[in-house]
Amino acid sequence: MYRKRHDQAVDIWSSAHFFEGIVFVQFLPPLVALALLAAWEPFENFVLSPLLWRYFKINFGHESLRNALGDIYFDALGIAIGLVLLQLY
């Protein structure tokens, strides 16, 4: 069975990545937060997605490079906004 990759840079999950960035930077230094969130993308694509598909036929995380980079962009944007919020409060 052919599985189509999620190819849009901006999708429904962009808001989740944005808010993850805000939350992560509340508890971690910004570069550590960005490194963890960016490391999630290859883990999701190359480890989690194939395992979930092989054993459970769940089509999760089957993303193109464009989508993964879009996710990281929204993570970084959330981190930046989170830093601003930390300065305000």
Short mmCIF file of the N, C-alpha and C atoms (twelve columns), coordinates in Angstrom:
data_MODEL
# 
_entry.id   MODEL 
# 
loop_
_atom_site.group_PDB 
_atom_site.id 
_atom_site.type_symbol 
_atom_site.label_atom_id 
_atom_site.label_alt_id 
_atom_site.label_comp_id 
_atom_site.label_asym_id 
_atom_site.label_seq_id 
_atom_site.Cartn_x 
_atom_site.Cartn_y 
_atom_site.Cartn_z 
_atom_site.pdbx_PDB_model_num 
ATOM 1   N N  . MET A 1  0.846  -1.186 0.000  1 
ATOM 2   C CA . MET A 1  0.000  0.000  0.000  1 
ATOM 3   C C  . MET A 1  0.889  1.247  0.000  1 
ATOM 4   N N  . TYR A 2  0.602  2.171  -0.875 1 
ATOM 5   C CA . TYR A 2  1.354  3.420  -0.965 1 
ATOM 6   C C  . TYR A 2  0.864  4.395  0.097  1 
ATOM 7   N N  . ARG A 3  1.801  5.009  0.784  1 
ATOM 8   C CA . ARG A 3  1.454  6.027  1.773  1 
ATOM 9   C C  . ARG A 3  1.938  7.375  1.271  1 
ATOM 10  N N  . LYS A 4  1.040  8.299  1.096  1 
ATOM 11  C CA . LYS A 4  1.399  9.637  0.654  1 
ATOM 12  C C  . LYS A 4  2.035  10.401 1.820  1 
ATOM 13  N N  . ARG A 5  3.134  11.088 1.530  1 
ATOM 14  C CA . ARG A 5  3.802  11.893 2.558  1 
ATOM 15  C C  . ARG A 5  3.050  13.201 2.797  1 
ATOM 16  N N  . HIS A 6  3.054  13.660 4.036  1 
ATOM 17  C CA . HIS A 6  2.515  14.981 4.360  1 
ATOM 18  C C  . HIS A 6  3.522  15.990 3.816  1 
ATOM 19  N N  . ASP A 7  3.101  16.830 2.874  1 
ATOM 20  C CA . ASP A 7  4.062  17.663 2.154  1 
ATOM 21  C C  . ASP A 7  3.874  19.157 2.375  1 
ATOM 22  N N  . GLN A 8  2.881  19.579 3.103  1 
ATOM 23  C CA . GLN A 8  2.657  21.008 3.279  1 
ATOM 24  C C  . GLN A 8  3.547  21.558 4.390  1 
ATOM 25  N N  . ALA A 9  4.138  22.730 4.139  1 
ATOM 26  C CA . ALA A 9  4.978  23.359 5.157  1 
ATOM 27  C C  . ALA A 9  4.137  23.838 6.343  1 
ATOM 28  N N  . VAL A 10 2.916  24.272 6.062  1 
ATOM 29  C CA . VAL A 10 1.995  24.731 7.097  1 
ATOM 30  C C  . VAL A 10 0.775  23.814 7.056  1 
ATOM 31  N N  . ASP A 11 0.465  23.212 8.200  1 
ATOM 32  C CA . ASP A 11 -0.691 22.325 8.272  1 
ATOM 33  C C  . ASP A 11 -1.327 22.437 9.653  1 
ATOM 34  N N  . ILE A 12 -2.240 21.562 9.952  1 
ATOM 35  C CA . ILE A 12 -2.957 21.611 11.228 1 
ATOM 36  C C  . ILE A 12 -2.001 21.445 12.416 1 
ATOM 37  N N  . TRP A 13 -0.890 20.752 12.201 1 
ATOM 38  C CA . TRP A 13 0.064  20.505 13.284 1 
ATOM 39  C C  . TRP A 13 0.991  21.694 13.531 1 
ATOM 40  N N  . SER A 14 0.982  22.688 12.667 1 
ATOM 41  C CA . SER A 14 1.844  23.860 12.854 1 
ATOM 42  C C  . SER A 14 1.540  24.568 14.163 1 
ATOM 43  N N  . SER A 15 0.265  24.670 14.509 1 
ATOM 44  C CA . SER A 15 -0.094 25.326 15.769 1 
ATOM 45  C C  . SER A 15 0.402  24.515 16.964 1 
ATOM 46  N N  . ALA A 16 0.365  23.193 16.868 1 
ATOM 47  C CA . ALA A 16 0.883  22.361 17.962 1 
ATOM 48  C C  . ALA A 16 2.378  22.587 18.139 1 
ATOM 49  N N  . HIS A 17 3.119  22.657 17.044 1 
ATOM 50  C CA . HIS A 17 4.561  22.904 17.138 1 
ATOM 51  C C  . HIS A 17 4.832  24.290 17.722 1 
ATOM 52  N N  . PHE A 18 4.045  25.274 17.331 1 
ATOM 53  C CA . PHE A 18 4.184  26.627 17.863 1 
ATOM 54  C C  . PHE A 18 4.025  26.624 19.381 1 
ATOM 55  N N  . PHE A 19 2.965  25.994 19.869 1 
ATOM 56  C CA . PHE A 19 2.723  25.973 21.312 1 
ATOM 57  C C  . PHE A 19 3.725  25.092 22.053 1 
ATOM 58  N N  . GLU A 20 4.219  24.046 21.410 1 
ATOM 59  C CA . GLU A 20 5.299  23.244 22.025 1 
ATOM 60  C C  . GLU A 20 6.521  24.114 22.268 1 
ATOM 61  N N  . GLY A 21 6.853  24.959 21.294 1 
ATOM 62  C CA . GLY A 21 7.994  25.864 21.460 1 
ATOM 63  C C  . GLY A 21 7.812  26.780 22.650 1 
ATOM 64  N N  . ILE A 22 6.608  27.330 22.794 1 
ATOM 65  C CA . ILE A 22 6.324  28.217 23.931 1 
ATOM 66  C C  . ILE A 22 6.492  27.462 25.250 1 
ATOM 67  N N  . VAL A 23 5.963  26.261 25.326 1 
ATOM 68  C CA . VAL A 23 6.029  25.481 26.568 1 
ATOM 69  C C  . VAL A 23 7.458  25.052 26.877 1 
ATOM 70  N N  . PHE A 24 8.165  24.526 25.878 1 
ATOM 71  C CA . PHE A 24 9.514  24.018 26.118 1 
ATOM 72  C C  . PHE A 24 10.446 25.112 26.631 1 
ATOM 73  N N  . VAL A 25 10.333 26.337 26.091 1 
ATOM 74  C CA . VAL A 25 11.255 27.400 26.500 1 
ATOM 75  C C  . VAL A 25 10.937 27.928 27.896 1 
ATOM 76  N N  . GLN A 26 9.787  27.563 28.429 1 
ATOM 77  C CA . GLN A 26 9.478  27.946 29.806 1 
ATOM 78  C C  . GLN A 26 10.305 27.121 30.802 1 
ATOM 79  N N  . PHE A 27 10.759 25.942 30.365 1 
ATOM 80  C CA . PHE A 27 11.449 25.016 31.266 1 
ATOM 81  C C  . PHE A 27 12.887 24.713 30.871 1 
ATOM 82  N N  . LEU A 28 13.255 25.048 29.649 1 
ATOM 83  C CA . LEU A 28 14.587 24.717 29.136 1 
ATOM 84  C C  . LEU A 28 15.239 25.943 28.506 1 
ATOM 85  N N  . PRO A 29 16.567 25.974 28.467 1 
ATOM 86  C CA . PRO A 29 17.230 27.043 27.718 1 
ATOM 87  C C  . PRO A 29 16.807 26.982 26.246 1 
ATOM 88  N N  . PRO A 30 16.751 28.126 25.575 1 
ATOM 89  C CA . PRO A 30 16.234 28.163 24.205 1 
ATOM 90  C C  . PRO A 30 16.931 27.211 23.229 1 
ATOM 91  N N  . LEU A 31 18.254 27.132 23.274 1 
ATOM 92  C CA . LEU A 31 18.947 26.254 22.328 1 
ATOM 93  C C  . LEU A 31 18.697 24.780 22.621 1 
ATOM 94  N N  . VAL A 32 18.559 24.444 23.886 1 
ATOM 95  C CA . VAL A 32 18.237 23.058 24.254 1 
ATOM 96  C C  . VAL A 32 16.815 22.721 23.780 1 
ATOM 97  N N  . ALA A 33 15.886 23.646 23.993 1 
ATOM 98  C CA . ALA A 33 14.508 23.441 23.547 1 
ATOM 99  C C  . ALA A 33 14.464 23.247 22.034 1 
ATOM 100 N N  . LEU A 34 15.169 24.101 21.291 1 
ATOM 101 C CA . LEU A 34 15.178 23.983 19.832 1 
ATOM 102 C C  . LEU A 34 15.836 22.685 19.388 1 
ATOM 103 N N  . ALA A 35 16.924 22.302 20.041 1 
ATOM 104 C CA . ALA A 35 17.605 21.055 19.677 1 
ATOM 105 C C  . ALA A 35 16.691 19.845 19.898 1 
ATOM 106 N N  . LEU A 36 15.990 19.814 21.012 1 
ATOM 107 C CA . LEU A 36 15.075 18.693 21.284 1 
ATOM 108 C C  . LEU A 36 13.915 18.650 20.285 1 
ATOM 109 N N  . LEU A 37 13.335 19.807 20.026 1 
ATOM 110 C CA . LEU A 37 12.208 19.848 19.097 1 
ATOM 111 C C  . LEU A 37 12.648 19.525 17.671 1 
ATOM 112 N N  . ALA A 38 13.826 19.968 17.280 1 
ATOM 113 C CA . ALA A 38 14.343 19.652 15.937 1 
ATOM 114 C C  . ALA A 38 14.717 18.175 15.844 1 
ATOM 115 N N  . ALA A 39 15.242 17.599 16.914 1 
ATOM 116 C CA . ALA A 39 15.616 16.180 16.908 1 
ATOM 117 C C  . ALA A 39 14.385 15.274 16.817 1 
ATOM 118 N N  . TRP A 40 13.238 15.783 17.229 1 
ATOM 119 C CA . TRP A 40 12.017 15.001 17.134 1 
ATOM 120 C C  . TRP A 40 11.682 14.658 15.681 1 
ATOM 121 N N  . GLU A 41 11.951 15.563 14.758 1 
ATOM 122 C CA . GLU A 41 11.540 15.365 13.367 1 
ATOM 123 C C  . GLU A 41 12.179 14.130 12.727 1 
ATOM 124 N N  . PRO A 42 13.500 13.946 12.786 1 
ATOM 125 C CA . PRO A 42 14.044 12.704 12.213 1 
ATOM 126 C C  . PRO A 42 13.611 11.457 12.986 1 
ATOM 127 N N  . PHE A 43 13.460 11.565 14.301 1 
ATOM 128 C CA . PHE A 43 12.974 10.430 15.081 1 
ATOM 129 C C  . PHE A 43 11.563 10.048 14.626 1 
ATOM 130 N N  . GLU A 44 10.724 11.051 14.446 1 
ATOM 131 C CA . GLU A 44 9.347  10.819 14.009 1 
ATOM 132 C C  . GLU A 44 9.319  10.176 12.618 1 
ATOM 133 N N  . ASN A 45 10.140 10.685 11.706 1 
ATOM 134 C CA . ASN A 45 10.131 10.212 10.318 1 
ATOM 135 C C  . ASN A 45 10.805 8.864  10.117 1 
ATOM 136 N N  . PHE A 46 11.922 8.642  10.777 1 
ATOM 137 C CA . PHE A 46 12.745 7.469  10.472 1 
ATOM 138 C C  . PHE A 46 12.633 6.334  11.480 1 
ATOM 139 N N  . VAL A 47 12.059 6.595  12.653 1 
ATOM 140 C CA . VAL A 47 11.916 5.549  13.670 1 
ATOM 141 C C  . VAL A 47 10.444 5.296  13.978 1 
ATOM 142 N N  . LEU A 48 9.777  6.302  14.472 1 
ATOM 143 C CA . LEU A 48 8.406  6.133  14.935 1 
ATOM 144 C C  . LEU A 48 7.424  5.819  13.803 1 
ATOM 145 N N  . SER A 49 7.489  6.580  12.735 1 
ATOM 146 C CA . SER A 49 6.561  6.377  11.619 1 
ATOM 147 C C  . SER A 49 6.643  4.969  11.023 1 
ATOM 148 N N  . PRO A 50 7.838  4.459  10.691 1 
ATOM 149 C CA . PRO A 50 7.890  3.096  10.137 1 
ATOM 150 C C  . PRO A 50 7.404  2.025  11.116 1 
ATOM 151 N N  . LEU A 51 7.716  2.190  12.396 1 
ATOM 152 C CA . LEU A 51 7.264  1.197  13.380 1 
ATOM 153 C C  . LEU A 51 5.749  1.207  13.532 1 
ATOM 154 N N  . LEU A 52 5.163  2.394  13.631 1 
ATOM 155 C CA . LEU A 52 3.708  2.472  13.772 1 
ATOM 156 C C  . LEU A 52 2.997  1.931  12.537 1 
ATOM 157 N N  . TRP A 53 3.570  2.172  11.360 1 
ATOM 158 C CA . TRP A 53 2.958  1.657  10.144 1 
ATOM 159 C C  . TRP A 53 3.109  0.138  10.056 1 
ATOM 160 N N  . ARG A 54 4.302  -0.357 10.324 1 
ATOM 161 C CA . ARG A 54 4.565  -1.795 10.180 1 
ATOM 162 C C  . ARG A 54 3.712  -2.634 11.125 1 
ATOM 163 N N  . TYR A 55 3.613  -2.210 12.372 1 
ATOM 164 C CA . TYR A 55 2.960  -3.056 13.359 1 
ATOM 165 C C  . TYR A 55 1.485  -2.729 13.610 1 
ATOM 166 N N  . PHE A 56 1.083  -1.488 13.335 1 
ATOM 167 C CA . PHE A 56 -0.287 -1.094 13.652 1 
ATOM 168 C C  . PHE A 56 -1.030 -0.456 12.479 1 
ATOM 169 N N  . LYS A 57 -0.346 -0.264 11.344 1 
ATOM 170 C CA . LYS A 57 -0.932 0.391  10.161 1 
ATOM 171 C C  . LYS A 57 -1.442 1.799  10.480 1 
ATOM 172 N N  . ILE A 58 -0.735 2.476  11.377 1 
ATOM 173 C CA . ILE A 58 -1.055 3.862  11.719 1 
ATOM 174 C C  . ILE A 58 -0.151 4.760  10.880 1 
ATOM 175 N N  . ASN A 59 -0.759 5.628  10.093 1 
ATOM 176 C CA . ASN A 59 -0.009 6.525  9.213  1 
ATOM 177 C C  . ASN A 59 0.302  7.814  9.973  1 
ATOM 178 N N  . PHE A 60 1.356  7.775  10.758 1 
ATOM 179 C CA . PHE A 60 1.747  8.910  11.597 1 
ATOM 180 C C  . PHE A 60 3.161  9.338  11.236 1 
ATOM 181 N N  . GLY A 61 3.364  10.649 11.080 1 
ATOM 182 C CA . GLY A 61 4.711  11.181 10.913 1 
ATOM 183 C C  . GLY A 61 5.353  10.887 9.585  1 
ATOM 184 N N  . HIS A 62 4.610  10.506 8.590  1 
ATOM 185 C CA . HIS A 62 5.161  10.215 7.262  1 
ATOM 186 C C  . HIS A 62 5.239  11.542 6.514  1 
ATOM 187 N N  . GLU A 63 6.320  12.302 6.762  1 
ATOM 188 C CA . GLU A 63 6.412  13.691 6.317  1 
ATOM 189 C C  . GLU A 63 7.530  13.900 5.299  1 
ATOM 190 N N  . SER A 64 7.343  14.919 4.474  1 
ATOM 191 C CA . SER A 64 8.388  15.330 3.548  1 
ATOM 192 C C  . SER A 64 9.364  16.253 4.280  1 
ATOM 193 N N  . LEU A 65 10.474 16.538 3.639  1 
ATOM 194 C CA . LEU A 65 11.443 17.475 4.210  1 
ATOM 195 C C  . LEU A 65 10.798 18.849 4.391  1 
ATOM 196 N N  . ARG A 66 9.997  19.278 3.436  1 
ATOM 197 C CA . ARG A 66 9.319  20.580 3.534  1 
ATOM 198 C C  . ARG A 66 8.458  20.641 4.798  1 
ATOM 199 N N  . ASN A 67 7.722  19.591 5.082  1 
ATOM 200 C CA . ASN A 67 6.867  19.561 6.260  1 
ATOM 201 C C  . ASN A 67 7.701  19.565 7.534  1 
ATOM 202 N N  . ALA A 68 8.766  18.766 7.569  1 
ATOM 203 C CA . ALA A 68 9.621  18.710 8.763  1 
ATOM 204 C C  . ALA A 68 10.271 20.068 9.027  1 
ATOM 205 N N  . LEU A 69 10.738 20.739 7.972  1 
ATOM 206 C CA . LEU A 69 11.341 22.069 8.158  1 
ATOM 207 C C  . LEU A 69 10.300 23.092 8.588  1 
ATOM 208 N N  . GLY A 70 9.083  22.971 8.074  1 
ATOM 209 C CA . GLY A 70 7.996  23.847 8.522  1 
ATOM 210 C C  . GLY A 70 7.701  23.637 9.999  1 
ATOM 211 N N  . ASP A 71 7.712  22.385 10.441 1 
ATOM 212 C CA . ASP A 71 7.489  22.085 11.860 1 
ATOM 213 C C  . ASP A 71 8.575  22.728 12.725 1 
ATOM 214 N N  . ILE A 72 9.817  22.618 12.292 1 
ATOM 215 C CA . ILE A 72 10.926 23.210 13.050 1 
ATOM 216 C C  . ILE A 72 10.816 24.737 13.067 1 
ATOM 217 N N  . TYR A 73 10.380 25.318 11.956 1 
ATOM 218 C CA . TYR A 73 10.177 26.769 11.897 1 
ATOM 219 C C  . TYR A 73 9.162  27.198 12.958 1 
ATOM 220 N N  . PHE A 74 8.042  26.489 13.040 1 
ATOM 221 C CA . PHE A 74 7.015  26.861 14.018 1 
ATOM 222 C C  . PHE A 74 7.468  26.576 15.446 1 
ATOM 223 N N  . ASP A 75 8.296  25.544 15.647 1 
ATOM 224 C CA . ASP A 75 8.914  25.329 16.962 1 
ATOM 225 C C  . ASP A 75 9.748  26.545 17.345 1 
ATOM 226 N N  . ALA A 76 10.592 27.005 16.422 1 
ATOM 227 C CA . ALA A 76 11.472 28.150 16.679 1 
ATOM 228 C C  . ALA A 76 10.672 29.427 16.915 1 
ATOM 229 N N  . LEU A 77 9.611  29.622 16.154 1 
ATOM 230 C CA . LEU A 77 8.753  30.789 16.347 1 
ATOM 231 C C  . LEU A 77 8.107  30.756 17.735 1 
ATOM 232 N N  . GLY A 78 7.656  29.584 18.145 1 
ATOM 233 C CA . GLY A 78 7.093  29.443 19.485 1 
ATOM 234 C C  . GLY A 78 8.113  29.725 20.568 1 
ATOM 235 N N  . ILE A 79 9.344  29.272 20.356 1 
ATOM 236 C CA . ILE A 79 10.408 29.558 21.323 1 
ATOM 237 C C  . ILE A 79 10.639 31.060 21.424 1 
ATOM 238 N N  . ALA A 80 10.678 31.742 20.288 1 
ATOM 239 C CA . ALA A 80 10.883 33.198 20.295 1 
ATOM 240 C C  . ALA A 80 9.758  33.911 21.030 1 
ATOM 241 N N  . ILE A 81 8.526  33.530 20.759 1 
ATOM 242 C CA . ILE A 81 7.381  34.142 21.446 1 
ATOM 243 C C  . ILE A 81 7.410  33.789 22.931 1 
ATOM 244 N N  . GLY A 82 7.794  32.558 23.247 1 
ATOM 245 C CA . GLY A 82 7.907  32.149 24.641 1 
ATOM 246 C C  . GLY A 82 8.928  32.966 25.408 1 
ATOM 247 N N  . LEU A 83 10.034 33.285 24.739 1 
ATOM 248 C CA . LEU A 83 11.048 34.144 25.379 1 
ATOM 249 C C  . LEU A 83 10.503 35.538 25.654 1 
ATOM 250 N N  . VAL A 84 9.741  36.071 24.732 1 
ATOM 251 C CA . VAL A 84 9.115  37.377 24.933 1 
ATOM 252 C C  . VAL A 84 8.148  37.308 26.113 1 
ATOM 253 N N  . LEU A 85 7.355  36.251 26.180 1 
ATOM 254 C CA . LEU A 85 6.414  36.105 27.288 1 
ATOM 255 C C  . LEU A 85 7.141  36.005 28.632 1 
ATOM 256 N N  . LEU A 86 8.296  35.322 28.642 1 
ATOM 257 C CA . LEU A 86 9.070  35.239 29.889 1 
ATOM 258 C C  . LEU A 86 9.551  36.609 30.331 1 
ATOM 259 N N  . GLN A 87 9.879  37.475 29.391 1 
ATOM 260 C CA . GLN A 87 10.338 38.822 29.719 1 
ATOM 261 C C  . GLN A 87 9.194  39.679 30.262 1 
ATOM 262 N N  . LEU A 88 7.986  39.418 29.805 1 
ATOM 263 C CA . LEU A 88 6.834  40.215 30.234 1 
ATOM 264 C C  . LEU A 88 6.365  39.848 31.633 1 
ATOM 265 N N  . TYR A 89 6.580  38.608 32.050 1 
ATOM 266 C CA . TYR A 89 6.055  38.150 33.331 1 
ATOM 267 C C  . TYR A 89 7.131  37.747 34.289 1 
# 
